Amino acid sequence: MALIVEKFGGSSLANTEKLRNAAGIAASDYRKENQVVVVVSAQGDATDHLIAQAEAIGRRVSPREMDVLLSTGEQASMALMAMMLTGMGVPAVSLCGWQAGIHTDAQHGVARIDRIDTRRIRAELDQNRVVVVAGFQGIAPSGDITTIGRGGSDTTAVALAAALEADVCRIYTDVDGVYSADPRVIKNAVRHYEIDYDEMLELASQGAQVLHNRSVEMAKRFGVQLEVKSSFINGVGTRVREVVMEKRSVSGVARDQNVALITIEGLRDQPGNIWRLFSALTEQKINVDIILQPPAAGQRTSITFSVPRESLDHAVEMLTGSQSGLSYESVSVDDRVCKISIVGAGMASDYGVASRMFEALYRAGVNVRCVTTSEIKISVIVSEEDSDRGFIAVHDAFF
Ligand code: ADP
Ligand code: ASP
Ligand code: MG
């Protein structure tokens, strides 16, 4: 008997037929004498619809109420899944995040899971039930409902697998594994049978949405055996694991379209100014990614950095409000950009990788706006109109 945590994403639950199909997978594992915990996302685009409803009221809605609203998507899903399983003759019970003992911090919208009290889940498993848990949500110390960030149901599943010491955590989705790039955009993308935690984490962090990056981080930390599989095609999928022996130079290409550039001109070139600027952004919880600072010309300098698009208005508001304190002349933005990244653990020992990427972009007529590198990735920012061309050219250069 194994303990299996299996998570179904929104597209795998989008209608009654798909819900039945997903429940069928859980039922079949249950009938093989396994203990099964099912984690569900909201159905289809339910979360997007809820966000649109809130935005229709106003852009600055209360984060607390937003979490109350967004958590209902997963709550509907879990009840429907438990009903479906029961209808199939499989005893099942659904639990919200708080009922499942998922304790988070108080950061509404981006809460972190602090601990999981597994007593209720264990008691239900001991009663021979399939336990259906709402993904993406938990409870803050105050008792309020929290959500843990878009795409966060993957992280709920891995956190539960870690806390329950499950034998395996299976992420069921609408593709049959992790590919060298998004297979919906890159038609000749190749599927990985296995991939390193580190490479997967970097791909996920750079925009490959197939796994929530925090789920990979957590799987690595707790040694959770993680698999990505299709809900619709029976197959082995991709295993995410500790070390893959033979490192490829490049294991994948990811694209992040949720990027905007901010340029500050005429920033006084003096010690402490950069620190003041970025600590002001950090205080507002604005995540800065790529930073580019050309050499100063005279007393003034400029700086360009990227932020997630949803933080753009907030960042500009904050910068405009503190223009005299930060001592700069003007701020401009560009949200018609995207980031393309290549990821590979073998990259550090292969000197030709960067030039191959830049040559591919050059041959495709794509202008590179900013570059950033780490041991296992190279990212470039390009204009939105070059996005598809650049993505395909870079992938073709390595696969
Ligand atoms: P779910 O609703 O199951 O959580 P997501 O939409 O979050 O599914 O993630 C699955 C999607 O991730 C796929 O449909 C695919 O378009 C996208 N994707 C992006 N990069 C990759 C990749 N490297 N490999 C596989 N899928 C990817
Ligand atoms: N329903 C949430 C979202 O759409 C969480 C998830 O699907 O993982 O972001
Ligand atoms: Mg997802």
CSV table of C-alpha atoms and ligand atoms in Angstrom, one decimal:
chain,number,residue,atom,x,y,z
A,1,MET,CA,0.0,0.0,0.0
A,2,ALA,CA,1.4,3.4,-1.0
A,3,LEU,CA,0.3,6.9,0.0
A,4,ILE,CA,-0.2,8.9,-3.2
A,5,VAL,CA,-0.8,12.7,-3.4
A,6,GLU,CA,-2.3,13.5,-6.8
A,7,LYS,CA,-3.1,17.0,-8.0
A,8,PHE,CA,-5.4,17.9,-10.9
A,9,GLY,CA,-5.1,21.4,-12.5
A,10,GLY,CA,-7.9,23.6,-13.7
A,11,SER,CA,-7.9,22.3,-17.3
A,12,SER,CA,-8.1,18.7,-16.0
A,13,LEU,CA,-11.4,19.6,-14.2
A,14,ALA,CA,-12.9,22.1,-16.6
A,15,ASN,CA,-16.2,20.3,-17.1
A,16,THR,CA,-18.2,17.3,-15.8
A,17,GLU,CA,-16.6,14.9,-18.3
A,18,LYS,CA,-13.1,15.9,-17.3
A,19,LEU,CA,-13.9,15.8,-13.6
A,20,ARG,CA,-15.2,12.3,-14.1
A,21,ASN,CA,-11.9,11.4,-15.9
A,22,ALA,CA,-9.8,12.8,-13.1
A,23,ALA,CA,-11.9,11.1,-10.4
A,24,GLY,CA,-11.4,7.9,-12.4
A,25,ILE,CA,-7.7,8.1,-12.0
A,26,ALA,CA,-8.0,8.6,-8.2
A,27,ALA,CA,-10.6,5.8,-8.0
A,28,SER,CA,-8.3,3.4,-9.8
A,29,ASP,CA,-5.4,4.2,-7.4
A,30,TYR,CA,-7.7,3.8,-4.4
A,31,ARG,CA,-9.0,0.4,-5.7
A,32,LYS,CA,-5.4,-0.8,-5.9
A,33,GLU,CA,-5.3,-0.5,-2.1
A,34,ASN,CA,-3.5,2.8,-2.0
A,35,GLN,CA,-4.2,5.7,0.3
A,36,VAL,CA,-5.1,8.7,-1.9
A,37,VAL,CA,-5.1,12.4,-1.2
A,38,VAL,CA,-6.4,14.4,-4.2
A,39,VAL,CA,-5.5,18.1,-4.5
A,40,VAL,CA,-7.8,20.1,-6.8
A,41,SER,CA,-7.5,23.5,-8.5
A,42,ALA,CA,-10.4,25.7,-9.4
A,43,GLN,CA,-12.2,24.4,-12.6
A,44,GLY,CA,-11.0,25.8,-15.9
A,45,ASP,CA,-10.7,29.6,-15.8
A,46,ALA,CA,-12.7,30.0,-12.6
A,47,THR,CA,-9.9,31.9,-10.8
A,48,ASP,CA,-9.6,34.4,-13.7
A,49,HIS,CA,-13.3,35.0,-13.7
A,50,LEU,CA,-13.3,35.6,-10.0
A,51,ILE,CA,-10.4,38.1,-10.4
A,52,ALA,CA,-12.3,39.9,-13.2
A,53,GLN,CA,-15.4,40.2,-11.0
A,54,ALA,CA,-13.3,41.8,-8.2
A,55,GLU,CA,-11.6,44.1,-10.7
A,56,ALA,CA,-15.0,45.3,-11.9
A,57,ILE,CA,-15.5,46.7,-8.4
A,58,GLY,CA,-12.2,48.4,-8.2
A,59,ARG,CA,-8.5,47.8,-8.7
A,60,ARG,CA,-7.6,48.2,-5.0
A,61,VAL,CA,-9.8,45.7,-3.4
A,62,SER,CA,-9.1,44.4,0.1
A,63,PRO,CA,-6.5,41.5,-0.1
A,64,ARG,CA,-8.3,39.7,2.7
A,65,GLU,CA,-11.7,39.7,0.8
A,66,MET,CA,-9.8,38.8,-2.4
A,67,ASP,CA,-8.6,35.7,-0.8
A,68,VAL,CA,-12.1,34.8,0.5
A,69,LEU,CA,-13.3,35.2,-3.0
A,70,LEU,CA,-10.5,33.3,-4.8
A,71,SER,CA,-10.6,30.4,-2.4
A,72,THR,CA,-14.2,29.6,-3.5
A,73,GLY,CA,-13.0,28.3,-6.9
A,74,GLU,CA,-11.1,25.5,-5.2
A,75,GLN,CA,-13.9,25.0,-2.7
A,76,ALA,CA,-16.4,24.3,-5.5
A,77,SER,CA,-14.0,21.9,-7.2
A,78,MET,CA,-13.3,19.9,-4.1
A,79,ALA,CA,-17.0,19.3,-3.4
A,80,LEU,CA,-17.6,18.3,-7.0
A,81,MET,CA,-14.7,15.9,-6.9
A,82,ALA,CA,-15.8,14.3,-3.7
A,83,MET,CA,-19.4,13.9,-5.1
A,84,MET,CA,-18.0,12.4,-8.2
A,85,LEU,CA,-15.9,9.9,-6.3
A,86,THR,CA,-18.7,9.0,-4.0
A,87,GLY,CA,-20.9,8.4,-7.1
A,88,MET,CA,-18.3,6.0,-8.3
A,89,GLY,CA,-18.6,4.0,-5.1
A,90,VAL,CA,-15.4,5.4,-3.6
A,91,PRO,CA,-15.8,6.9,-0.1
A,92,ALA,CA,-14.4,10.5,-0.2
A,93,VAL,CA,-14.4,13.6,1.9
A,94,SER,CA,-13.5,17.2,0.8
A,95,LEU,CA,-11.5,19.5,3.0
A,96,CYS,CA,-10.8,23.3,2.6
A,97,GLY,CA,-7.2,24.4,3.4
A,98,TRP,CA,-8.0,25.3,7.0
A,99,GLN,CA,-9.8,21.9,7.6
A,100,ALA,CA,-6.8,20.1,6.1
A,101,GLY,CA,-4.5,21.9,8.7
A,102,ILE,CA,-2.6,24.1,6.1
A,103,HIS,CA,-1.2,26.9,8.2
A,104,THR,CA,0.3,29.9,6.4
A,105,ASP,CA,1.6,33.3,7.2
A,106,ALA,CA,-0.6,36.4,6.8
A,107,GLN,CA,0.5,37.6,3.4
A,108,HIS,CA,-2.8,37.6,1.5
A,109,GLY,CA,-2.4,36.5,-2.1
A,110,VAL,CA,1.2,35.3,-1.7
A,111,ALA,CA,1.0,33.4,1.6
A,112,ARG,CA,3.7,30.9,2.5
A,113,ILE,CA,2.9,27.6,4.1
A,114,ASP,CA,4.4,27.5,7.6
A,115,ARG,CA,3.3,24.0,8.7
A,116,ILE,CA,0.6,21.4,8.1
A,117,ASP,CA,-1.2,19.7,10.9
A,118,THR,CA,-2.0,16.4,9.2
A,119,ARG,CA,-4.2,14.9,12.0
A,120,ARG,CA,-7.5,15.4,10.2
A,121,ILE,CA,-6.2,14.1,6.9
A,122,ARG,CA,-4.7,11.0,8.6
A,123,ALA,CA,-7.9,10.4,10.5
A,124,GLU,CA,-9.9,10.4,7.2
A,125,LEU,CA,-7.4,8.2,5.5
A,126,ASP,CA,-7.6,5.8,8.4
A,127,GLN,CA,-11.4,5.7,7.7
A,128,ASN,CA,-10.5,4.4,4.2
A,129,ARG,CA,-11.6,7.6,2.5
A,130,VAL,CA,-10.1,9.4,-0.4
A,131,VAL,CA,-9.3,12.9,1.0
A,132,VAL,CA,-9.9,15.7,-1.5
A,133,VAL,CA,-8.1,18.9,-0.5
A,134,ALA,CA,-8.6,22.4,-1.9
A,135,GLY,CA,-5.3,23.6,-3.4
A,136,PHE,CA,-4.0,27.1,-3.3
A,137,GLN,CA,-5.4,28.1,0.1
A,138,GLY,CA,-4.6,27.9,3.8
A,139,ILE,CA,-5.3,29.7,7.1
A,140,ALA,CA,-3.4,32.6,8.6
A,141,PRO,CA,-2.6,32.8,12.3
A,142,SER,CA,-5.5,35.3,12.6
A,143,GLY,CA,-7.9,32.6,11.4
A,144,ASP,CA,-8.4,34.3,8.0
A,145,ILE,CA,-8.4,32.5,4.7
A,146,THR,CA,-5.2,33.0,2.6
A,147,THR,CA,-4.2,32.0,-0.9
A,148,ILE,CA,-0.6,31.2,-1.8
A,149,GLY,CA,-0.1,32.6,-5.3
A,150,ARG,CA,-1.3,31.9,-8.8
A,151,GLY,CA,-0.6,28.3,-9.8
A,152,GLY,CA,-0.1,27.5,-6.1
A,153,SER,CA,-2.1,24.2,-6.1
A,154,ASP,CA,1.1,22.4,-7.2
A,155,THR,CA,2.7,23.7,-4.0
A,156,THR,CA,-0.2,22.6,-1.9
A,157,ALA,CA,0.2,19.1,-3.3
A,158,VAL,CA,4.0,18.9,-2.7
A,159,ALA,CA,3.6,20.4,0.8
A,160,LEU,CA,1.0,17.7,1.7
A,161,ALA,CA,3.2,15.0,0.2
A,162,ALA,CA,6.1,16.2,2.3
A,163,ALA,CA,4.1,16.5,5.5
A,164,LEU,CA,2.4,13.1,5.0
A,165,GLU,CA,5.7,11.5,3.9
A,166,ALA,CA,3.8,10.3,0.8
A,167,ASP,CA,5.5,7.8,-1.6
A,168,VAL,CA,4.9,10.0,-4.6
A,169,CYS,CA,3.3,13.3,-5.6
A,170,ARG,CA,1.8,13.3,-9.1
A,171,ILE,CA,0.9,16.5,-10.8
A,172,TYR,CA,-1.8,15.7,-13.5
A,173,THR,CA,-2.1,18.4,-16.1
A,174,ASP,CA,-3.0,19.0,-19.8
A,175,VAL,CA,0.4,18.0,-21.2
A,176,ASP,CA,2.1,14.7,-20.8
A,177,GLY,CA,5.2,15.9,-19.0
A,178,VAL,CA,7.9,18.6,-18.9
A,179,TYR,CA,9.2,19.5,-22.4
A,180,SER,CA,12.3,21.4,-23.6
A,181,ALA,CA,9.8,24.4,-24.0
A,182,ASP,CA,6.1,25.0,-23.9
A,183,PRO,CA,4.8,22.4,-26.4
A,184,ARG,CA,1.8,24.5,-27.2
A,185,VAL,CA,4.1,27.2,-28.7
A,186,ILE,CA,7.1,25.1,-29.8
A,187,LYS,CA,5.9,22.3,-31.9
A,188,ASN,CA,9.2,20.4,-32.0
A,189,ALA,CA,9.7,20.6,-28.2
A,190,VAL,CA,11.1,17.3,-26.8
A,191,ARG,CA,9.8,15.6,-23.6
A,192,HIS,CA,12.0,14.9,-20.7
A,193,TYR,CA,11.7,11.5,-19.0
A,194,GLU,CA,13.5,13.0,-16.0
A,195,ILE,CA,14.8,16.4,-15.0
A,196,ASP,CA,16.8,17.7,-12.1
A,197,TYR,CA,15.1,19.6,-9.3
A,198,ASP,CA,17.5,22.6,-10.0
A,199,GLU,CA,16.8,22.7,-13.7
A,200,MET,CA,13.1,22.3,-13.2
A,201,LEU,CA,13.1,25.1,-10.5
A,202,GLU,CA,14.9,27.5,-12.9
A,203,LEU,CA,12.6,26.6,-15.8
A,204,ALA,CA,9.5,27.2,-13.6
A,205,SER,CA,11.0,30.4,-12.2
A,206,GLN,CA,11.6,31.7,-15.7
A,207,GLY,CA,8.1,31.1,-16.9
A,208,ALA,CA,7.5,27.4,-17.7
A,209,GLN,CA,4.2,27.3,-15.9
A,210,VAL,CA,3.8,23.5,-15.9
A,211,LEU,CA,5.0,23.5,-12.3
A,212,HIS,CA,4.7,26.3,-9.7
A,213,ASN,CA,8.3,27.2,-8.8
A,214,ARG,CA,7.8,26.9,-5.0
A,215,SER,CA,6.5,23.4,-5.5
A,216,VAL,CA,9.8,22.4,-7.0
A,217,GLU,CA,11.8,24.2,-4.3
A,218,MET,CA,9.8,22.3,-1.7
A,219,ALA,CA,10.1,18.9,-3.4
A,220,LYS,CA,13.9,19.3,-3.5
A,221,ARG,CA,14.1,20.4,0.2
A,222,PHE,CA,12.0,17.4,1.4
A,223,GLY,CA,13.0,14.9,-1.2
A,224,VAL,CA,9.5,14.5,-2.5
A,225,GLN,CA,9.3,12.2,-5.5
A,226,LEU,CA,7.5,14.4,-8.0
A,227,GLU,CA,6.0,13.3,-11.3
A,228,VAL,CA,4.2,15.4,-14.0
A,229,LYS,CA,1.7,13.4,-16.0
A,230,SER,CA,-1.2,14.0,-18.4
A,231,SER,CA,-4.8,13.6,-17.1
A,232,PHE,CA,-5.8,12.5,-20.6
A,233,ILE,CA,-3.0,10.3,-22.0
A,234,ASN,CA,-1.8,7.3,-20.0
A,235,GLY,CA,2.0,7.4,-19.9
A,236,VAL,CA,5.1,7.7,-17.8
A,237,GLY,CA,5.3,11.5,-17.8
A,238,THR,CA,8.3,13.3,-16.4
A,239,ARG,CA,10.0,12.5,-13.1
A,240,VAL,CA,11.6,15.4,-11.3
A,241,ARG,CA,14.5,14.1,-9.2
A,242,GLU,CA,17.8,14.8,-7.4
A,243,VAL,CA,20.5,14.3,-10.0
A,244,VAL,CA,20.4,13.3,-13.6
A,245,MET,CA,23.8,11.8,-14.3
A,246,GLU,CA,24.5,13.2,-17.8
A,247,LYS,CA,24.0,16.9,-17.7
A,248,ARG,CA,22.8,18.5,-20.9
A,249,SER,CA,24.2,22.0,-21.7
A,250,VAL,CA,20.7,23.3,-22.2
A,251,SER,CA,17.6,21.3,-20.9
A,252,GLY,CA,15.0,23.9,-21.7
A,253,VAL,CA,13.9,27.2,-23.0
A,254,ALA,CA,11.3,29.3,-21.0
A,255,ARG,CA,9.4,32.4,-21.8
A,256,ASP,CA,8.0,34.8,-19.3
A,257,GLN,CA,5.5,37.3,-20.7
A,258,ASN,CA,4.6,38.8,-17.3
A,259,VAL,CA,7.4,41.3,-17.5
A,260,ALA,CA,7.7,45.1,-17.6
A,261,LEU,CA,10.7,47.3,-17.8
A,262,ILE,CA,11.1,50.5,-15.7
A,263,THR,CA,13.8,53.1,-16.6
A,264,ILE,CA,14.8,55.8,-14.2
A,265,GLU,CA,16.8,58.6,-15.8
A,266,GLY,CA,18.9,61.3,-14.2
A,267,LEU,CA,19.5,59.4,-10.9
A,268,ARG,CA,22.1,61.2,-8.9
A,269,ASP,CA,25.3,59.2,-9.1
A,270,GLN,CA,26.2,58.9,-5.4
A,271,PRO,CA,26.7,56.1,-2.9
A,272,GLY,CA,23.5,54.8,-1.4
A,273,ASN,CA,21.1,55.9,-4.1
A,274,ILE,CA,20.7,52.4,-5.6
A,275,TRP,CA,20.2,51.0,-2.1
A,276,ARG,CA,17.5,53.6,-1.4
A,277,LEU,CA,15.7,52.8,-4.6
A,278,PHE,CA,15.7,49.0,-4.2
A,279,SER,CA,14.9,49.1,-0.5
A,280,ALA,CA,11.9,51.3,-1.3
A,281,LEU,CA,10.7,48.7,-3.9
A,282,THR,CA,11.3,45.8,-1.5
A,283,GLU,CA,9.3,47.6,1.2
A,284,GLN,CA,6.4,47.7,-1.2
A,285,LYS,CA,7.0,43.9,-1.8
A,286,ILE,CA,7.8,44.6,-5.5
A,287,ASN,CA,9.9,41.8,-6.9
A,288,VAL,CA,12.8,43.2,-9.1
A,289,ASP,CA,14.4,40.7,-11.5
A,290,ILE,CA,16.8,42.0,-14.2
A,291,ILE,CA,18.8,45.2,-13.3
A,292,LEU,CA,20.8,47.1,-15.9
A,293,GLN,CA,23.0,50.1,-15.1
A,294,PRO,CA,25.1,51.7,-17.7
A,295,PRO,CA,28.2,53.7,-16.6
A,296,ALA,CA,27.3,57.1,-15.2
A,297,ALA,CA,27.6,60.1,-17.5
A,298,GLY,CA,28.7,63.0,-15.3
A,299,GLN,CA,26.8,63.5,-12.0
A,300,ARG,CA,23.8,61.5,-13.2
A,301,THR,CA,23.1,57.9,-14.1
A,302,SER,CA,20.2,55.9,-15.4
A,303,ILE,CA,19.0,52.4,-14.3
A,304,THR,CA,16.6,49.9,-16.0
A,305,PHE,CA,15.0,47.0,-14.1
A,306,SER,CA,12.2,44.5,-14.7
A,307,VAL,CA,9.2,43.9,-12.5
A,308,PRO,CA,6.2,41.6,-12.9
A,309,ARG,CA,3.5,43.4,-15.0
A,310,GLU,CA,0.9,43.3,-12.2
A,311,SER,CA,3.4,45.3,-10.0
A,312,LEU,CA,4.0,48.0,-12.6
A,313,ASP,CA,1.3,50.5,-11.6
A,314,HIS,CA,2.2,50.1,-7.9
A,315,ALA,CA,5.9,50.5,-8.6
A,316,VAL,CA,5.4,53.7,-10.7
A,317,GLU,CA,3.1,55.1,-8.1
A,318,MET,CA,5.7,54.5,-5.4
A,319,LEU,CA,8.5,56.0,-7.5
A,320,THR,CA,6.6,59.0,-8.5
A,321,GLY,CA,5.6,59.6,-4.9
A,322,SER,CA,9.3,59.5,-3.8
A,323,GLN,CA,10.9,61.3,-6.7
A,324,SER,CA,12.5,64.1,-4.6
A,325,GLY,CA,13.7,61.6,-1.9
A,326,LEU,CA,15.3,59.4,-4.5
A,327,SER,CA,16.6,62.3,-6.5
A,328,TYR,CA,16.0,61.4,-10.1
A,329,GLU,CA,14.7,63.3,-13.2
A,330,SER,CA,12.2,61.0,-14.9
A,331,VAL,CA,10.7,57.5,-15.0
A,332,SER,CA,9.5,55.6,-18.1
A,333,VAL,CA,8.0,52.2,-18.5
A,334,ASP,CA,7.7,49.5,-21.3
A,335,ASP,CA,5.3,46.7,-20.7
A,336,ARG,CA,5.6,45.4,-24.3
A,337,VAL,CA,8.5,43.1,-23.6
A,338,CYS,CA,9.1,39.5,-22.6
A,339,LYS,CA,11.9,37.4,-21.2
A,340,ILE,CA,13.4,34.4,-22.9
A,341,SER,CA,15.7,32.1,-20.9
A,342,ILE,CA,17.8,29.0,-21.5
A,343,VAL,CA,18.3,26.7,-18.6
A,344,GLY,CA,20.8,23.9,-18.2
A,345,ALA,CA,23.0,22.5,-15.4
A,346,GLY,CA,25.8,21.7,-17.8
A,347,MET,CA,26.0,25.3,-19.1
A,348,ALA,CA,28.7,26.3,-16.7
A,349,SER,CA,31.2,24.1,-18.4
A,350,ASP,CA,30.1,24.8,-22.0
A,351,TYR,CA,31.5,28.1,-23.1
A,352,GLY,CA,29.7,28.2,-26.4
A,353,VAL,CA,26.2,28.4,-25.0
A,354,ALA,CA,25.7,32.1,-24.7
A,355,SER,CA,27.1,32.9,-28.1
A,356,ARG,CA,24.9,30.2,-29.7
A,357,MET,CA,21.8,31.9,-28.1
A,358,PHE,CA,22.8,35.4,-29.2
A,359,GLU,CA,23.6,34.2,-32.7
A,360,ALA,CA,20.2,32.5,-33.0
A,361,LEU,CA,18.5,35.8,-31.9
A,362,TYR,CA,20.7,37.8,-34.3
A,363,ARG,CA,19.8,35.5,-37.2
A,364,ALA,CA,16.1,35.8,-36.4
A,365,GLY,CA,16.5,39.6,-36.4
A,366,VAL,CA,15.7,39.9,-32.7
A,367,ASN,CA,17.2,42.8,-30.8
A,368,VAL,CA,18.3,42.0,-27.2
A,369,ARG,CA,17.4,44.7,-24.7
A,370,CYS,CA,18.9,43.3,-21.5
A,371,VAL,CA,20.9,40.2,-20.5
A,372,THR,CA,21.4,38.4,-17.2
A,373,THR,CA,23.1,35.2,-16.4
A,374,SER,CA,23.5,32.7,-13.6
A,375,GLU,CA,25.4,29.4,-13.3
A,376,ILE,CA,22.5,27.5,-14.9
A,377,LYS,CA,20.6,30.1,-17.0
A,378,ILE,CA,20.9,33.0,-19.4
A,379,SER,CA,17.9,35.3,-19.8
A,380,VAL,CA,17.3,38.1,-22.3
A,381,ILE,CA,14.6,40.7,-22.5
A,382,VAL,CA,13.2,41.3,-26.0
A,383,SER,CA,10.3,43.3,-27.4
A,384,GLU,CA,6.9,41.7,-27.5
A,385,GLU,CA,6.7,41.7,-31.3
A,386,ASP,CA,9.9,39.6,-31.4
A,387,SER,CA,8.7,37.2,-28.7
A,388,ASP,CA,7.5,34.2,-30.8
A,389,ARG,CA,10.3,34.5,-33.3
A,390,GLY,CA,13.0,34.7,-30.6
A,391,PHE,CA,11.5,31.9,-28.6
A,392,ILE,CA,11.4,29.5,-31.6
A,393,ALA,CA,14.9,30.6,-32.8
A,394,VAL,CA,16.5,30.0,-29.4
A,395,HIS,CA,14.8,26.6,-29.1
A,396,ASP,CA,15.9,25.6,-32.6
A,397,ALA,CA,19.4,26.5,-31.8
A,398,PHE,CA,19.6,23.9,-29.0
A,399,PHE,CA,17.1,21.1,-29.9
B,1,ADP,P1,-2.7,23.2,-14.7
B,1,ADP,O1,-4.0,23.9,-15.0
B,1,ADP,O2,-2.8,21.7,-14.8
B,1,ADP,O3,-2.1,23.7,-13.4
B,1,ADP,P2,-0.9,24.9,-16.2
B,1,ADP,O4,-1.6,25.6,-17.3
B,1,ADP,O5,-0.6,25.6,-15.0
B,1,ADP,O6,-1.8,23.6,-15.9
B,1,ADP,O7,0.4,24.2,-16.8
B,1,ADP,C1,0.4,23.4,-17.9
B,1,ADP,C2,0.8,24.2,-19.1
B,1,ADP,O8,2.2,24.6,-19.0
B,1,ADP,C3,0.8,23.5,-20.4
B,1,ADP,O9,-0.5,23.5,-21.0
B,1,ADP,C4,1.9,24.2,-21.2
B,1,ADP,O10,1.3,25.1,-22.2
B,1,ADP,C5,2.7,25.0,-20.2
B,1,ADP,N1,4.1,24.9,-20.3
B,1,ADP,C6,5.0,25.9,-20.3
B,1,ADP,N2,6.2,25.4,-20.4
B,1,ADP,C7,6.2,24.1,-20.4
B,1,ADP,C8,7.2,23.0,-20.5
B,1,ADP,N3,8.5,23.3,-20.5
B,1,ADP,N4,6.7,21.8,-20.5
B,1,ADP,C9,5.4,21.5,-20.5
B,1,ADP,N5,4.4,22.4,-20.4
B,1,ADP,C10,4.8,23.7,-20.4
B,2,ASP,N1,-6.7,28.3,-9.1
B,2,ASP,C1,-5.4,28.9,-8.9
B,2,ASP,C2,-4.9,29.6,-10.1
B,2,ASP,O1,-5.6,29.6,-11.1
B,2,ASP,C3,-4.4,28.0,-8.3
B,2,ASP,C4,-4.0,26.9,-9.3
B,2,ASP,O2,-4.7,26.6,-10.2
B,2,ASP,O3,-2.9,26.3,-9.0
B,2,ASP,O4,-3.9,30.3,-10.1
B,3,MG,MG,-0.7,25.2,-12.9
